[in-house]
Amino acid sequence: MQNQRLNVDLSDSFEKIPVKIFPTPKDGSAYVAHEIANEIRERQAKGQNIVIGLATGSTPISMYKELVRLHKEEGLSFYNVLTFNLDEYYPIDKDAFQSYHSFMHRQLFNHVDIKRENIFIPDGEWSKDEIKRHCQEYEQLVESKGGIDIQILGIGNNGHIGFNEPGSSIFSKTRLITLDNNTRIANARDFQNISQVPRLAITMGLSTILKAKKILLMAWGMKAPIIAQSVEGDVTEHVPASFLQQHTDCTFVIDEMAATELTRYKSSWLTGDIEWTPAMIKKAVVNLALKTKKPVLSLTSYDYNENGLGDLLVEKGDAYEINLQVFYMLRDTITGWPGGKPDSIIPGHPERSEIQPKRCVIFSPHPDDDIISMGGTFMRLHDQGHEVHVAYQTSGNIAVTDEFVTRFLDFAVGFETMFGIDNQTSKDLLSGAQKFLAGKKKNERDTPEIRAIKGLIRRCEAKATCRYVGLTDDKAHFLNLPFYETGTIEKNPLGEEDVQITMDILRKLQPHQIYCAGDLADPHGTHKVCLDIIFESMRRLKEAGDEWIKDCWMWLYKGAWQEWHIEEIEMAIPMSPDQLMKKRFGIFIHQSQKDMVPFQGSDSREFWQRAEERNKNTANLYAQLGMTQYSAMEAFVRWHY
């Protein structure tokens, strides 16, 4: 009897916790919501209550929206549900916009039929001298209700769950803790600046969390490195989430971006048979070269065999031939002609040369993403004679501090006084704005007038940037998409008006090239919504039969949060030291975003610093792989719609 090869799926063989990977956060959130709904209904059928541990932050928002939808459209009742929240800032008023008490009512409790007496959240108003007793009572209350049946978790970039920072004991219980500075920086997204983020928090302990009968941890986007450490690394207090490896019923629910550092994605050839497509070969060889710190053309058969790539040699033959294939693939991504080189036929060039000059539209989610993310390419397109337009998708008004507005109001008042301008409407507006800011309460939402002033500040900066590059004012288009205009960090989902505005500008300009932010790791989601609006607009225009679509290529850049992986890059635009400096000065024009950036996420550097380090790192990676050493590079991936 002949031996038969068993077709065993070993893709998750490096993972010590079950992981479910979904295409998008929305899909993953729906899965978790339906898991919760099924458990609720099962308990209801038995006449039993269910205790659910809840998390806050941006990660579970879509999950809560799906639970609300299930309640309103499919009759899911919460009458038998008891909830315990993981944590709360301390000190903080319950009605503060940033409090988790306020968050939970805004996202879930106000929209479902849960009994108010069944909602339990740590209280940020507890007196400090009694907080230890209150924490003990919270812990006892969980136990008195039978413990947590399902615990929902997020995860911090440093591996914290709840607010259990690195170093937390596995035996820890509900307590007051000091927040790690990295956590405060990450959570500054909900506050005007880092100084307003509380330094303390109340959190359930790791012991409390691990007692839950079932745990579902959700993570999206930028969390890939810590997900890999938690799932595949050692159990350690330095990564609190790694303790979940010891739980008998824990599942990580993540999107594809958060899965990119798992072995099954990063080095899938180590987990079983794969199809050696050109893209997979490029990924494997690039990673091998970076791991061995060798240029691609210097890799040997020994390097392949010692690093799990023996199968590639068996299938494709000589190592040097594979090296050459990947070397040429990398070389062909590099070009100084983002719009294609005129009167030239260059095999393998990332862009077409036929249409010259091209009409290009750069979509900028905020009024500075164009210069931050692709400033060098922006300037090169204009300098090479292409017709360049910039479509600023949102006003970006919430990212302007009150102090910056006050500075401009003082200038406006002084200007009118100096030149004797007597406009009563203007005076009333300025006076009202000054009065509001002087008496503005903590966490109070800006008035429409203040938001308009903040938006005007950013618009003027954007127009100045376009002039700096060389564009005339008619090439700057301010879309002010309605989904953004909530006055808070939480935005509305994309709407029909957003799509129509975008379709109108595209039909008006009929571009040959579109550049847009493919930075799906934006912690606030604005970039993601802006991209979805473009995708939906292009889909409709294509269905409508717009002829210009056939000649239009779409290139995705990444913005302030991360860069494309080297093996993903399809067009890399080099920059000289002088061009890099010119880009820096272009970013400096956005003065309202310098020094202390409001809502900056987990990265405390200024935007120009982030951009330069990303661009320099991309150039250095190309050089490590054996390409020419450039000062910096901007990177793009083509989107096929």
Short mmCIF file of C-alpha atoms in Angstrom, two decimals, residues 372 560 580 583-584 587-588 594-595 597 600 603-617:
data_model
loop_
_atom_site.label_atom_id
_atom_site.label_comp_id
_atom_site.label_asym_id
_atom_site.label_seq_id
_atom_site.Cartn_x
_atom_site.Cartn_y
_atom_site.Cartn_z
CA ILE A 372 3.44 64.66 5.09
CA ALA A 560 1.36 59.40 9.58
CA LEU A 580 13.81 65.92 1.80
CA LYS A 583 9.46 68.51 2.09
CA ARG A 584 10.23 69.27 5.74
CA ILE A 587 5.27 70.32 6.54
CA PHE A 588 6.36 73.26 8.72
CA LYS A 594 3.64 71.53 15.11
CA ASP A 595 5.19 71.00 18.54
CA VAL A 597 -0.01 67.49 17.96
CA GLN A 600 -1.61 62.15 17.79
CA ASP A 603 3.55 58.27 18.47
CA SER A 604 4.76 61.37 20.31
CA ARG A 605 7.01 62.61 17.48
CA GLU A 606 6.02 65.54 15.31
CA PHE A 607 4.70 64.68 11.86
CA TRP A 608 7.82 65.88 10.02
CA GLN A 609 9.95 63.62 12.21
CA ARG A 610 7.74 60.61 11.59
CA ALA A 611 7.71 61.26 7.84
CA GLU A 612 11.48 61.70 7.54
CA GLU A 613 12.27 58.62 9.61
CA ARG A 614 9.84 56.50 7.58
CA ASN A 615 11.23 57.81 4.28
CA LYS A 616 14.84 57.32 5.37
CA ASN A 617 14.08 53.83 6.67
#
